[in-house]
Amino acid sequence: MTVVKSPLGDENLKIVGDALQGALVDLVDLALVGKQIHWTVVGPRFRTVHLQLDEVVATARTHADTVAERASAIGVSPDGRAETVAKTSAVGAVKGGWTEDKEAVRTLVDALASVIGRMRERIDATGDPDPVSQDILIGLTRDLEKHHWMFQAENVNGG
């Protein structure tokens, strides 16, 4: 069933739809990873890392909504269900139990780097077929790169 007629041709719709779906899954999983670590972080930098994690979660959730709504606007049904995220996300798994602040920072740096790498691939893929979607991906990548920088700064001297 097609509810929304896309302004994009079939080939471009496939490219852009795949990019937006991949971005949605990464953002939903990044928010989940961030929240899990937020709940379990311990250590001397607990408060700083705890609050910083909430900022990443808020960014991921806001952009996930924007990405999902863009997909809907071009006629692609977004899928952010837990089952889909679990099966298709490339964000690394988080261990159970408490997470030392140093490990929390390293985990977020790695997760953000992974998501940013895939977002940059999506930016490249969507440039010609849909600059509007590309613009959304550029903006969210900018915000994720800011978080990546800030978490890396937390890790100065192996911290």
XYZ file of N, CA and C in Angstrom:
477
model
N 0.843 -1.171 0.000
C 0.000 0.000 0.000
C 0.895 1.244 0.000
N 0.642 2.146 -0.906
C 1.363 3.404 -0.965
C 0.436 4.503 -0.467
N 0.832 5.150 0.599
C 0.018 6.211 1.187
C 0.484 7.574 0.700
N 1.796 7.743 0.616
C 2.366 9.021 0.217
C 3.089 8.845 -1.107
N 2.743 9.678 -2.073
C 3.409 9.635 -3.372
C 4.719 10.399 -3.253
N 5.787 9.738 -3.632
C 7.105 10.336 -3.498
C 7.403 11.313 -4.633
N 8.093 12.400 -4.314
C 8.551 13.304 -5.363
C 9.781 12.747 -6.088
N 10.337 11.644 -5.577
C 11.544 11.051 -6.150
C 11.176 9.871 -7.050
N 11.986 9.662 -8.069
C 11.824 8.483 -8.908
C 12.188 7.232 -8.129
N 11.804 6.075 -8.671
C 11.998 4.809 -7.963
C 13.449 4.550 -7.558
N 14.390 4.772 -8.466
C 15.800 4.498 -8.174
C 16.319 5.424 -7.065
N 16.004 6.708 -7.194
C 16.431 7.665 -6.180
C 15.738 7.412 -4.841
N 14.475 7.024 -4.904
C 13.735 6.726 -3.685
C 14.370 5.562 -2.933
N 14.825 4.566 -3.633
C 15.479 3.404 -3.016
C 16.769 3.842 -2.315
N 17.585 4.630 -2.999
C 18.850 5.098 -2.427
C 18.601 5.936 -1.172
N 17.711 6.887 -1.291
C 17.443 7.800 -0.186
C 16.704 7.074 0.939
N 15.753 6.236 0.587
C 15.028 5.467 1.604
C 15.958 4.591 2.416
N 16.890 3.924 1.747
C 17.859 3.085 2.460
C 18.756 3.930 3.379
N 19.167 5.085 2.889
C 20.019 5.964 3.696
C 19.276 6.457 4.934
N 18.036 6.870 4.757
C 17.257 7.369 5.889
C 16.941 6.251 6.883
N 16.607 5.062 6.382
C 16.328 3.945 7.271
C 17.574 3.562 8.070
N 18.709 3.510 7.410
C 19.956 3.205 8.108
C 20.278 4.254 9.162
N 20.054 5.509 8.818
C 20.300 6.592 9.771
C 19.363 6.470 10.966
N 18.099 6.168 10.704
C 17.126 6.016 11.784
C 17.553 4.919 12.757
N 17.916 3.775 12.226
C 18.330 2.649 13.066
C 19.554 3.025 13.897
N 20.542 3.643 13.270
C 21.745 4.049 14.004
C 21.416 5.041 15.114
N 20.542 5.986 14.842
C 20.199 7.000 15.835
C 19.404 6.409 17.000
N 18.462 5.535 16.686
C 17.688 4.882 17.749
C 18.627 4.058 18.633
N 19.523 3.294 18.010
C 20.437 2.465 18.790
C 21.429 3.320 19.574
N 21.915 4.386 18.981
C 22.826 5.280 19.693
C 22.142 5.852 20.941
N 20.876 6.225 20.819
C 20.126 6.728 21.968
C 19.997 5.649 23.045
N 19.741 4.421 22.629
C 19.622 3.321 23.593
C 20.951 3.032 24.285
N 22.023 3.005 23.516
C 23.352 2.776 24.080
C 23.695 3.896 25.059
N 23.461 5.120 24.645
C 23.752 6.258 25.507
C 22.971 6.209 26.810
N 21.695 5.850 26.733
C 20.867 5.792 27.931
C 21.299 4.641 28.832
N 21.627 3.491 28.255
C 22.082 2.361 29.062
C 23.342 2.717 29.850
N 24.282 3.343 29.179
C 25.518 3.737 29.863
C 25.227 4.842 30.879
N 24.336 5.755 30.539
C 23.918 6.831 31.446
C 23.424 6.254 32.778
N 22.672 5.168 32.706
C 22.113 4.556 33.917
C 23.159 3.800 34.727
N 24.247 3.369 34.081
C 25.184 2.458 34.758
C 26.577 3.035 34.979
N 26.817 4.266 34.570
C 28.155 4.838 34.706
C 28.486 5.093 36.178
N 29.713 4.788 36.528
C 30.221 5.028 37.874
C 31.650 5.539 37.761
N 32.124 6.198 38.802
C 33.513 6.646 38.808
C 33.628 8.112 39.160
N 34.872 8.596 39.218
C 35.129 9.965 39.650
C 34.495 11.028 38.748
N 34.302 10.709 37.489
C 33.701 11.679 36.554
C 32.239 11.349 36.292
N 31.614 10.619 37.218
C 30.233 10.178 37.042
C 29.319 11.305 36.558
N 29.268 12.388 37.303
C 28.292 13.439 36.996
C 28.519 14.059 35.623
N 29.750 14.357 35.306
C 30.061 14.955 34.008
C 29.669 14.027 32.869
N 30.075 12.780 32.960
C 29.781 11.813 31.901
C 28.287 11.528 31.850
N 27.664 11.388 33.005
C 26.225 11.132 33.109
C 25.431 12.211 32.364
N 25.761 13.459 32.617
C 25.051 14.570 31.969
C 25.379 14.661 30.483
N 26.616 14.406 30.144
C 27.035 14.454 28.738
C 26.314 13.373 27.926
N 26.108 12.220 28.534
C 25.383 11.140 27.863
C 23.945 11.557 27.550
N 23.315 12.272 28.471
C 21.956 12.750 28.214
C 21.910 13.687 27.010
N 22.955 14.475 26.825
C 23.003 15.366 25.661
C 23.066 14.564 24.361
N 23.855 13.504 24.348
C 23.938 12.645 23.159
C 22.592 11.984 22.893
N 21.957 11.483 23.934
C 20.658 10.830 23.792
C 19.631 11.810 23.222
N 19.604 13.009 23.741
C 18.656 14.018 23.250
C 18.912 14.339 21.779
N 20.163 14.478 21.406
C 20.513 14.744 20.007
C 20.067 13.591 19.120
N 20.370 12.367 19.525
C 20.013 11.197 18.716
C 18.496 11.085 18.568
N 17.769 11.303 19.635
C 16.298 11.196 19.579
C 15.693 12.279 18.691
N 16.185 13.498 18.830
C 15.669 14.601 18.003
C 15.907 14.323 16.529
N 17.124 13.918 16.203
C 17.440 13.654 14.802
C 16.747 12.401 14.282
N 16.524 11.413 15.130
C 15.791 10.214 14.703
C 14.384 10.606 14.261
N 13.760 11.489 15.005
C 12.421 11.941 14.649
C 12.437 12.697 13.322
N 13.422 13.560 13.135
C 13.539 14.310 11.881
C 13.754 13.370 10.701
N 14.631 12.389 10.872
C 14.927 11.416 9.810
C 13.680 10.595 9.481
N 12.981 10.116 10.506
C 11.776 9.311 10.282
C 10.693 10.124 9.573
N 10.545 11.375 9.969
C 9.542 12.216 9.322
C 9.925 12.541 7.883
N 11.208 12.691 7.612
C 11.654 12.910 6.225
C 11.352 11.677 5.386
N 11.620 10.499 5.931
C 11.308 9.266 5.206
C 9.813 9.219 4.880
N 8.987 9.508 5.857
C 7.539 9.510 5.628
C 7.148 10.528 4.557
N 7.773 11.689 4.593
C 7.439 12.757 3.649
C 7.738 12.374 2.205
N 8.728 11.497 2.007
C 9.045 11.085 0.631
C 8.445 9.722 0.291
N 7.571 9.221 1.159
C 6.846 7.993 0.841
C 7.496 6.707 1.307
N 8.430 6.797 2.245
C 9.084 5.612 2.791
C 8.605 5.435 4.229
N 8.092 4.261 4.536
C 7.628 3.991 5.887
C 8.824 3.698 6.791
N 9.116 4.569 7.767
C 10.268 4.348 8.643
C 10.009 3.179 9.587
N 11.072 2.474 9.937
C 10.944 1.319 10.829
C 11.943 1.439 11.966
N 11.467 1.906 13.100
C 12.302 2.051 14.280
C 11.954 1.048 15.362
N 11.310 -0.056 14.960
C 10.935 -1.080 15.942
C 12.178 -1.726 16.552
N 12.046 -2.148 17.796
C 13.167 -2.763 18.506
C 13.756 -3.930 17.720
N 12.910 -4.755 17.150
C 13.377 -5.907 16.377
C 14.234 -5.470 15.192
N 13.797 -4.444 14.497
C 14.542 -3.934 13.348
C 15.872 -3.344 13.783
N 15.845 -2.565 14.839
C 17.077 -1.957 15.342
C 18.062 -3.050 15.751
N 17.580 -4.045 16.478
C 18.454 -5.128 16.942
C 19.077 -5.896 15.779
N 18.315 -6.092 14.728
C 18.802 -6.879 13.585
C 19.703 -6.095 12.644
N 19.519 -4.786 12.558
C 20.195 -4.043 11.489
C 21.181 -2.973 11.949
N 21.231 -2.686 13.225
C 22.149 -1.649 13.690
C 23.585 -2.139 13.647
N 24.470 -1.231 13.343
C 25.899 -1.543 13.357
C 26.587 -0.902 14.563
N 25.807 -0.303 15.457
C 26.367 0.251 16.684
C 26.728 -0.939 17.572
N 27.888 -0.900 18.161
C 28.359 -2.013 18.981
C 27.504 -2.253 20.212
N 27.514 -3.478 20.671
C 26.765 -3.855 21.862
C 27.424 -3.273 23.110
N 26.622 -3.031 24.114
C 27.097 -2.529 25.394
C 27.033 -3.676 26.391
N 28.081 -3.816 27.175
C 28.092 -4.881 28.180
C 27.109 -4.551 29.293
N 26.672 -5.579 29.988
C 25.782 -5.382 31.122
C 26.566 -4.972 32.355
N 25.864 -4.588 33.390
C 26.495 -4.217 34.643
C 26.947 -2.772 34.651
N 27.714 -2.433 35.669
C 28.212 -1.073 35.832
C 29.294 -0.771 34.805
N 29.378 0.493 34.435
C 30.366 0.930 33.443
C 31.228 2.023 34.061
N 32.513 1.746 34.195
C 33.414 2.769 34.723
C 33.428 3.966 33.784
N 33.598 5.146 34.335
C 33.530 6.368 33.542
C 34.496 6.350 32.362
N 35.697 5.826 32.554
C 36.669 5.763 31.454
C 36.153 4.872 30.329
N 35.571 3.741 30.702
C 35.018 2.811 29.704
C 33.800 3.427 29.021
N 32.994 4.163 29.767
C 31.826 4.834 29.193
C 32.252 5.807 28.099
N 33.280 6.566 28.384
C 33.786 7.532 27.405
C 34.310 6.793 26.173
N 35.113 5.764 26.384
C 35.651 5.001 25.241
C 34.526 4.383 24.407
N 33.520 3.844 25.072
C 32.394 3.224 24.364
C 31.662 4.245 23.509
N 31.439 5.436 24.071
C 30.743 6.471 23.301
C 31.582 7.000 22.159
N 32.872 7.166 22.369
C 33.753 7.614 21.289
C 33.679 6.606 20.134
N 33.748 5.328 20.448
C 33.693 4.293 19.411
C 32.335 4.250 18.719
N 31.262 4.329 19.502
C 29.915 4.287 18.924
C 29.678 5.491 18.019
N 30.063 6.659 18.479
C 29.894 7.865 17.666
C 30.726 7.797 16.401
N 31.958 7.338 16.499
C 32.811 7.230 15.308
C 32.191 6.290 14.283
N 31.652 5.193 14.753
C 31.016 4.222 13.864
C 29.800 4.832 13.156
N 28.943 5.482 13.920
C 27.738 6.093 13.342
C 28.125 7.224 12.386
N 29.076 8.044 12.776
C 29.513 9.160 11.926
C 30.054 8.640 10.596
N 30.833 7.587 10.621
C 31.361 7.015 9.379
C 30.253 6.609 8.422
N 29.228 5.956 8.963
C 28.102 5.544 8.110
C 27.273 6.746 7.657
N 27.138 7.752 8.509
C 26.395 8.957 8.116
C 27.103 9.662 6.963
N 28.412 9.695 7.006
C 29.157 10.342 5.916
C 28.967 9.572 4.601
N 28.881 8.261 4.672
C 28.587 7.471 3.472
C 27.188 7.813 2.950
N 26.247 7.985 3.844
C 24.880 8.337 3.454
C 24.821 9.746 2.865
N 25.625 10.642 3.399
C 25.695 11.998 2.846
C 26.143 11.915 1.389
N 27.194 11.141 1.134
C 27.684 10.978 -0.237
C 26.619 10.367 -1.137
N 25.919 9.366 -0.637
C 24.936 8.643 -1.452
C 23.718 9.482 -1.800
N 23.342 10.422 -0.938
C 22.092 11.161 -1.140
C 22.257 12.508 -1.834
N 23.476 12.920 -2.104
C 23.713 14.237 -2.694
C 22.973 14.480 -3.990
N 23.115 13.577 -4.931
C 22.433 13.749 -6.221
C 20.953 13.387 -6.162
N 20.590 12.251 -5.552
C 19.177 11.873 -5.586
C 18.258 12.780 -4.777
N 18.761 13.355 -3.663
C 17.876 14.164 -2.826
C 18.673 15.073 -1.895
N 19.023 16.267 -2.368
C 19.784 17.202 -1.532
C 19.065 17.597 -0.237
N 17.746 17.504 -0.209
C 17.011 17.844 1.009
C 17.334 16.827 2.109
N 17.259 15.547 1.776
C 17.619 14.506 2.747
C 19.102 14.596 3.091
N 19.926 14.889 2.110
C 21.356 15.038 2.363
C 21.595 16.141 3.386
N 20.864 17.236 3.277
C 21.014 18.347 4.206
C 20.699 17.915 5.637
N 19.668 17.110 5.804
C 19.316 16.585 7.126
C 20.468 15.732 7.664
N 21.012 14.882 6.817
C 22.122 14.019 7.231
C 23.375 14.825 7.571
N 23.600 15.893 6.822
C 24.746 16.765 7.123
C 24.573 17.406 8.492
N 23.396 17.922 8.770
C 23.148 18.580 10.057
C 23.294 17.634 11.228
N 22.760 16.450 11.095
C 22.860 15.525 12.219
C 24.290 15.022 12.391
N 25.013 14.870 11.300
C 26.412 14.452 11.392
C 27.239 15.532 12.076
N 26.951 16.778 11.768
C 27.635 17.893 12.438
C 27.436 17.795 13.949
N 26.208 17.544 14.382
C 25.931 17.458 15.814
C 26.599 16.246 16.454
N 26.605 15.116 15.749
C 27.266 13.921 16.282
C 28.777 14.120 16.367
N 29.347 14.804 15.378
C 30.782 15.066 15.406
C 31.158 15.983 16.569
N 30.274 16.890 16.937
C 30.530 17.743 18.103
C 30.580 16.888 19.367
N 29.628 15.974 19.513
C 29.641 15.071 20.671
C 30.890 14.187 20.661
N 31.270 13.715 19.479
C 32.458 12.870 19.348
C 33.695 13.631 19.842
N 33.819 14.861 19.425
C 34.933 15.706 19.862
C 34.922 15.858 21.382
N 33.769 16.151 21.938
C 33.675 16.395 23.376
C 34.007 15.137 24.184
N 33.545 13.994 23.716
C 33.880 12.755 24.428
C 35.364 12.421 24.269
N 35.943 12.711 23.106
C 37.374 12.493 22.950
C 38.170 13.382 23.913
N 37.702 14.609 24.107
C 38.360 15.518 25.035
C 38.311 14.981 26.466
N 37.287 14.200 26.782
C 37.183 13.545 28.098
C 38.271 12.480 28.265
N 38.814 12.002 27.158
C 39.749 10.889 27.172
C 41.200 11.332 27.091
N 41.478 12.591 27.346
C 42.848 13.089 27.298
C 43.693 12.308 28.312
N 44.895 11.952 27.900
C 45.818 11.171 28.740
C 45.240 9.806 29.121
N 44.486 9.205 28.195
C 43.958 7.865 28.438
C 42.793 7.845 29.398
N 42.284 9.039 29.769
C 41.235 9.173 30.766
C 40.009 8.500 30.408
